[in-house]
Short mmCIF file of C-alpha atoms and ligand atoms in Angstrom, two decimals:
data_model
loop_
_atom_site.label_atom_id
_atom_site.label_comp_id
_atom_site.label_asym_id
_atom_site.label_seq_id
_atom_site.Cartn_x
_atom_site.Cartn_y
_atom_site.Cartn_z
CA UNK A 30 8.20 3.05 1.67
CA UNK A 31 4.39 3.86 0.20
CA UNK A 32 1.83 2.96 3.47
CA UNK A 33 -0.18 1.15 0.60
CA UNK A 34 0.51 -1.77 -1.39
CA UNK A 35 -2.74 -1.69 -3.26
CA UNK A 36 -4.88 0.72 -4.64
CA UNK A 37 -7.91 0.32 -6.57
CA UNK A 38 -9.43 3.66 -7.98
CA UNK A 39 -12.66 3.69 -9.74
CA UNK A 40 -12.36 -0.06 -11.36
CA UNK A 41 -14.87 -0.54 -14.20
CA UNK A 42 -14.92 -3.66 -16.57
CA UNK A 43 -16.74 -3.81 -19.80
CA UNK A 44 -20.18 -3.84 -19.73
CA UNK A 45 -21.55 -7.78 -18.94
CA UNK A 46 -24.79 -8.41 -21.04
CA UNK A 47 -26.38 -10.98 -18.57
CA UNK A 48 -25.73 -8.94 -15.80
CA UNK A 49 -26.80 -5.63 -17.38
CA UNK A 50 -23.78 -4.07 -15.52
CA UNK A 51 -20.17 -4.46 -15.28
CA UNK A 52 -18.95 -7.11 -13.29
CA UNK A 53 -17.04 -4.76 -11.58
CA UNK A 54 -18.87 -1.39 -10.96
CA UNK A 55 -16.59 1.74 -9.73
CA UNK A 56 -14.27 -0.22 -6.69
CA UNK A 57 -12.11 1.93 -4.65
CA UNK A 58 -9.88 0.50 -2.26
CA UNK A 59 -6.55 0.69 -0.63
CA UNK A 60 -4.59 -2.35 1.30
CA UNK A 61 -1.90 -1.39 3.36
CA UNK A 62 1.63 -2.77 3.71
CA UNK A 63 0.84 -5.83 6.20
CA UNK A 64 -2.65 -5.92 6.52
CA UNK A 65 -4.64 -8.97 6.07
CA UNK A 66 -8.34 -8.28 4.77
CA UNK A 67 -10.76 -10.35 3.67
CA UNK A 68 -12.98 -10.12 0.77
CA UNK A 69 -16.48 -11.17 1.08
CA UNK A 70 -19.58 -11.29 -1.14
CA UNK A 71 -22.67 -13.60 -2.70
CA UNK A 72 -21.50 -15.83 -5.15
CA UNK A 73 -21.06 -13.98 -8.37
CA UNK A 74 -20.78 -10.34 -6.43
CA UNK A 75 -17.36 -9.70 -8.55
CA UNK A 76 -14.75 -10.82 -5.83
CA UNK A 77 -12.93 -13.60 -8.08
CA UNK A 78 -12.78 -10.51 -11.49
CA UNK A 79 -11.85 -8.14 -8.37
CA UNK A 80 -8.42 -10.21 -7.07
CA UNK A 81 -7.77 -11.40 -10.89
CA UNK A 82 -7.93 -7.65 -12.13
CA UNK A 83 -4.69 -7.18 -9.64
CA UNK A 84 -2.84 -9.36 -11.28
CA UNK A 85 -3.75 -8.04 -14.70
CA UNK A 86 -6.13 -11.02 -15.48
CA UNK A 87 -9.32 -9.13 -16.32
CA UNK A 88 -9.40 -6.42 -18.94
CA UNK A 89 -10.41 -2.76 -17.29
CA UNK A 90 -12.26 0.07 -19.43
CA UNK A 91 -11.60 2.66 -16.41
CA UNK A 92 -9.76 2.79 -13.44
CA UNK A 93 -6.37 2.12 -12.53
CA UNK A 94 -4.51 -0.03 -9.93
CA UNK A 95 -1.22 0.45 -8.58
CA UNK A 96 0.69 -2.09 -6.53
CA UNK A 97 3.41 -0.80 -4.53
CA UNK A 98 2.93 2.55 -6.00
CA UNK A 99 3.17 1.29 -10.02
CA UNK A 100 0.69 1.58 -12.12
CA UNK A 101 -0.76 -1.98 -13.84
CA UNK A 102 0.16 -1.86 -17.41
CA UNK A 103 1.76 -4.83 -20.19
CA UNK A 104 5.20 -2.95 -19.09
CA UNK A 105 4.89 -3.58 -15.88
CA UNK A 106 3.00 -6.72 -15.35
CA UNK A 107 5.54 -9.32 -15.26
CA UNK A 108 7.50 -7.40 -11.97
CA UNK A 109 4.11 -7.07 -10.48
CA UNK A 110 3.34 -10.42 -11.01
CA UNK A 111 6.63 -11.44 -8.94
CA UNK A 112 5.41 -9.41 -6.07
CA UNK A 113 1.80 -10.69 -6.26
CA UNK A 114 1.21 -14.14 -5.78
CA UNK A 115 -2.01 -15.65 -6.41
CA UNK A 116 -4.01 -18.79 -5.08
CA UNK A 117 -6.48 -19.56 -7.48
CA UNK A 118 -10.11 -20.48 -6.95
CA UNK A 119 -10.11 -24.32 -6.76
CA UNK A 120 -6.42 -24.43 -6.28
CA UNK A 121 -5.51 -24.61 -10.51
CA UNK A 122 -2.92 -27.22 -9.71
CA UNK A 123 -1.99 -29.21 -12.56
CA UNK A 124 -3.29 -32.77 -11.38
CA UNK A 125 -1.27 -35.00 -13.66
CA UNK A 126 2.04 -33.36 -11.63
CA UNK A 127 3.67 -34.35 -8.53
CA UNK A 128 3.40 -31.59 -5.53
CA UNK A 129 6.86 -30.65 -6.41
CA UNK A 130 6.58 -29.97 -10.24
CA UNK A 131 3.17 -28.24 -9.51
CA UNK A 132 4.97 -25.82 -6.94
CA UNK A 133 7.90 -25.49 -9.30
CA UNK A 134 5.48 -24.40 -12.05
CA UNK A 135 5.40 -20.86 -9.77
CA UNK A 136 8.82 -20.31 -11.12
CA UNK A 137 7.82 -21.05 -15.04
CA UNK A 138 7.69 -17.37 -15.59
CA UNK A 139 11.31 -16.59 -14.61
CA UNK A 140 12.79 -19.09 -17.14
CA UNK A 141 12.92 -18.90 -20.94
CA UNK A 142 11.27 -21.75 -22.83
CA UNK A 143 14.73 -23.17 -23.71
CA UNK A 144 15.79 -23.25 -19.78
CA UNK A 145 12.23 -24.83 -19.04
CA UNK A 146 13.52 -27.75 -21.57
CA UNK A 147 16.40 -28.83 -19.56
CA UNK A 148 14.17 -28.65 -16.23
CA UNK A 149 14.42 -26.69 -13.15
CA UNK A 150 17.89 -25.76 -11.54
CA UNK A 151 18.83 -27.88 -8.12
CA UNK A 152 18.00 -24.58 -5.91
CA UNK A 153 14.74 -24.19 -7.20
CA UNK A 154 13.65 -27.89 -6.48
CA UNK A 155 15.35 -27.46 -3.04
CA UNK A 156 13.64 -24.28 -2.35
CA UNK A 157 10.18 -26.14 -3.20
CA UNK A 158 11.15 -28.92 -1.59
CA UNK A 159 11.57 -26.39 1.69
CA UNK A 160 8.10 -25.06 1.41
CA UNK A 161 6.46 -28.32 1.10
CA UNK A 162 8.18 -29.28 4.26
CA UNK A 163 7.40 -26.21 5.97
CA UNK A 164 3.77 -26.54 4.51
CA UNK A 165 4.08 -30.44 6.30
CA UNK A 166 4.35 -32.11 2.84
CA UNK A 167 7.40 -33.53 2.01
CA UNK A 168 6.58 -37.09 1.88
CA UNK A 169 4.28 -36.36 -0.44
CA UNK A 170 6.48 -34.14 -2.94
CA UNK A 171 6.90 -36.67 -5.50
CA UNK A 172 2.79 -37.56 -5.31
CA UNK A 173 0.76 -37.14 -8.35
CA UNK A 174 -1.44 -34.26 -7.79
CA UNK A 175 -4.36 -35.91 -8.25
CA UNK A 176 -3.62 -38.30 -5.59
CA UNK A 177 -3.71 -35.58 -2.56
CA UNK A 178 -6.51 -34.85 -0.29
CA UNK A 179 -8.31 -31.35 -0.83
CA UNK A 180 -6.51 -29.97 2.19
CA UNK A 181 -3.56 -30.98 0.75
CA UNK A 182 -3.53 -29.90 -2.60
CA UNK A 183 -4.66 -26.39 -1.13
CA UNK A 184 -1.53 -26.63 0.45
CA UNK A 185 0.89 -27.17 -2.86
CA UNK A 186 -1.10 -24.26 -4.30
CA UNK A 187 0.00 -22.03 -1.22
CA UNK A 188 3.81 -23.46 -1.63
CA UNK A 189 3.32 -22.98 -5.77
CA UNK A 190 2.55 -18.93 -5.07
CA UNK A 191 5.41 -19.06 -2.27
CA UNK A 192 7.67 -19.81 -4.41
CA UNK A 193 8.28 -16.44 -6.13
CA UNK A 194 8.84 -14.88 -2.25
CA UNK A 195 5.81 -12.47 -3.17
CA UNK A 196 5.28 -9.82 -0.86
CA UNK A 197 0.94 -9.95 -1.17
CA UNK A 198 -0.72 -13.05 -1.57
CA UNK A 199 -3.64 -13.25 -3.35
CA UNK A 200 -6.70 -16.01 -1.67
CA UNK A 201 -9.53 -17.36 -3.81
CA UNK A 202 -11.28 -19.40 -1.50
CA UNK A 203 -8.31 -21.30 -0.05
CA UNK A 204 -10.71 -22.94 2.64
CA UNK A 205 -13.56 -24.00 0.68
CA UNK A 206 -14.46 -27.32 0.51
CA UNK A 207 -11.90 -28.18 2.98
CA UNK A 208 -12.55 -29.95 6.46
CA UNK A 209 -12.56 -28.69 9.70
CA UNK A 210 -8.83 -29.57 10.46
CA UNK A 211 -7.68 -28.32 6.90
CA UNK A 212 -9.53 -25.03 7.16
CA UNK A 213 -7.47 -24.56 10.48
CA UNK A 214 -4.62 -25.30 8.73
CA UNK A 215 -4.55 -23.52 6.00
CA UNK A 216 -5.32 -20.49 7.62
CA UNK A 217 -3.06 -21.06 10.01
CA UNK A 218 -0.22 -20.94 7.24
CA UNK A 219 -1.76 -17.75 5.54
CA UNK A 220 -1.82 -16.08 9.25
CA UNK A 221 2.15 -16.90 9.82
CA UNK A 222 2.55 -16.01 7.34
CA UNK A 223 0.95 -12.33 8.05
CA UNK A 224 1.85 -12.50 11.03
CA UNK A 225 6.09 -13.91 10.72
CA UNK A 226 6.49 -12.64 7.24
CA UNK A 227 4.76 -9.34 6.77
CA UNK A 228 2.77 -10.65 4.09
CA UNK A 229 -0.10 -8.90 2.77
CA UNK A 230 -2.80 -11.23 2.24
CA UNK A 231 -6.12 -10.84 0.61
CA UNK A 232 -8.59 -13.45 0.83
CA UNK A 233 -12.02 -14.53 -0.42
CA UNK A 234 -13.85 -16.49 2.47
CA UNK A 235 -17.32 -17.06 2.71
CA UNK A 236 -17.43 -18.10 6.50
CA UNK A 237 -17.88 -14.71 8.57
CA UNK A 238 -16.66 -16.21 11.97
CA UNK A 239 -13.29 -17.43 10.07
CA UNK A 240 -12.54 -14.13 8.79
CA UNK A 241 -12.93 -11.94 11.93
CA UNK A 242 -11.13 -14.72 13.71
CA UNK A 243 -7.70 -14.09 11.08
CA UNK A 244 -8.51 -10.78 9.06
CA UNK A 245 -8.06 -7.00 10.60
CA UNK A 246 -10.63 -5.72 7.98
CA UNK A 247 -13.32 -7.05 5.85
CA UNK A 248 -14.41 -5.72 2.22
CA UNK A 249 -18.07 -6.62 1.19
CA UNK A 250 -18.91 -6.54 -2.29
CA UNK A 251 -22.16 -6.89 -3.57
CA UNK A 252 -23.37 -6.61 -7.75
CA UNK A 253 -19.65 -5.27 -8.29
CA UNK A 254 -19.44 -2.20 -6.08
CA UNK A 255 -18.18 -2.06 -2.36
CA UNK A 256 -21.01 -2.13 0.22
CA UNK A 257 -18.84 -1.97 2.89
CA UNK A 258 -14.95 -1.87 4.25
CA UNK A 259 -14.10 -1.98 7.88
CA UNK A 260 -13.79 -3.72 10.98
CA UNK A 261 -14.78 -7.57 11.16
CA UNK A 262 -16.72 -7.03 14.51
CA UNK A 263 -19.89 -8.15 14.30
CA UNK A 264 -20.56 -9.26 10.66
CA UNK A 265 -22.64 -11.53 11.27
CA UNK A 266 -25.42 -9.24 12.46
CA UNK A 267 -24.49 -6.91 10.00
CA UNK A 268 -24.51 -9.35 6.87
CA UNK A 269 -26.35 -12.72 7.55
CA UNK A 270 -25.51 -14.05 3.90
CA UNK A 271 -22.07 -13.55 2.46
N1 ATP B 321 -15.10 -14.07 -18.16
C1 ATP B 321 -16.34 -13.73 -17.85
N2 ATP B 321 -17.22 -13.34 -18.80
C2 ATP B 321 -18.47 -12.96 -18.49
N3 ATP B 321 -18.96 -12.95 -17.24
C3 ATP B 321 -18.14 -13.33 -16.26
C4 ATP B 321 -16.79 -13.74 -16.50
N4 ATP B 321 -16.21 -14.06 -15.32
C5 ATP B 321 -17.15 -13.87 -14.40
N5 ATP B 321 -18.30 -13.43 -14.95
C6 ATP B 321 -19.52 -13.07 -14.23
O1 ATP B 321 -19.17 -12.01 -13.36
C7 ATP B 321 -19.82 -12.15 -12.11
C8 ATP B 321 -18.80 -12.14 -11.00
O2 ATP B 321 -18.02 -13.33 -11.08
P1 ATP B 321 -16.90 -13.66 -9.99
O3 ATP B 321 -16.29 -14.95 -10.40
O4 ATP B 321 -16.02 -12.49 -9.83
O5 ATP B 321 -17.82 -13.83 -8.69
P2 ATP B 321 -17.41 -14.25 -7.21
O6 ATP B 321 -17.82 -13.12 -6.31
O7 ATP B 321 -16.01 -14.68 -7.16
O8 ATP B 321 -18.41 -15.47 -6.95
P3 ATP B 321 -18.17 -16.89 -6.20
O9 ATP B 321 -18.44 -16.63 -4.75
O10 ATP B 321 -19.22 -17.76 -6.82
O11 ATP B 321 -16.79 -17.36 -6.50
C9 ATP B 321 -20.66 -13.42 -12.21
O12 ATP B 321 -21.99 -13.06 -12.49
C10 ATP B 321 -20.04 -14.18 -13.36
O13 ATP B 321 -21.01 -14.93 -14.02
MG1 MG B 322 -15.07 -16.48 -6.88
#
């Protein structure tokens, strides 16, 4: 088995007008099998284009990625994407779903549109009804969307990328906005995961004392390039602002 998982070499988007640079600037990184880093940055220092591009969301005019030793291409997107599973920025939960149609959503992309007409099979709606239990939400599968707390519908996004068993999960932000108590949780969750599973999680956090509390390494980017990628001791004095 490959030691890495992920590997970024020389990623370059198209040239971005208002920034008068690509968004994403020559990044070169590797994430090994198990590891759980943490990706930090000022707002609008590429970190969002950066965990999109390795799931084939953002277009690349150089550079290559390669998750579990395959290169990212059209061909081989769709088995990449069912080893990659990705929490979006601001959760992307459909809000006029329940928990449980939101979470079965993660499965959309194994089914043809004519099995997606006669609804999901009994395991799959057992198997999301399992996560939301084990993500303490069960009462609340059958809730609109819209009608969960912030915590909680952070939590149905984390069960809706769980779904596909991936074996890297892919953060935006899953704290922000939360409370105290639903920070905790939620990266509770992401660090059993880690730490029961194996997982290899990525994730975009803004609070420095939160990430060298859960992640082994951090990755600072700043104006699209890496500024730096090591240990989490002592960010703070090294980077007041992230
Ligand atoms: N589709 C797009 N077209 C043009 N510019 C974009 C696009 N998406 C993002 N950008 C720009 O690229 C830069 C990086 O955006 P990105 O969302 O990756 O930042 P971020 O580090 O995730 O910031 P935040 O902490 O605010 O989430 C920003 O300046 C943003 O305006
Ligand atoms: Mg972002």
């Amino acid at each position: 088995m490959r030691d890495y998982v992920i590997e970024c070499h020389n990623l370059e988007t198209a040239y971005a007008a208002a920034l008068n640079r690509p968004i994403l600037n020559g990044i070169n990184c590797q994430i090994k099998r198990g590891e759980f880093v943490v990706l930090l940055g000022l707002n609008g220092a590429g970190k969002s284009t950066l965990l999109r591009s390795l799931v084939g969301l953002v277009p690349l005019v150089r550079g290559k990625i390669q998750i579990n030793g395959v290169t990212l291409a059209p061909r081989t997107l769709p088995a990449i994407r069912r080893d990659v599973g990705m929490l979006f920025q601001g959760g992307g939960l459909i809000r006029q779903l329940s928990a449980i149609e939101n979470v079965l959503c993660g499965r959309l992309d194994t089914r043809t549109t004519w099995q997606t007409l006669f609804g999901f099979p009994k395991h799959d709606r057992l198997l999301a009804l399992e996560l939301l239990e084990q993500l303490g939400l069960k009462e609340l599968a059958n809730q609109k969307t819209s009608q969960l707390s912030g915590g909680q519908q952070q939590r149905v996004a984390i069960a809706r990328a769980l779904i596909q068993s991936p074996q890297i999960l892919l953060a935006d932000e899953p704290i922000t906005g939360l409370d105290a108590i639903a920070c905790q949780q939620v990266m509770q969750t992401l660090s059993e995961l880690h730490s029961q599973q194996g997982m290899t999680i990525v994730a975009v956090l803004h609070d420095l004392g939160i990430a060298a509390e859960y992640a082994q390494r951090a990755i600072v980017i700043d104006a699209g390039r890496i500024v730096y990628n090591g240990p989490c001791d002592n960010l703070q004095a090294k980077f007041s602002q992230v």
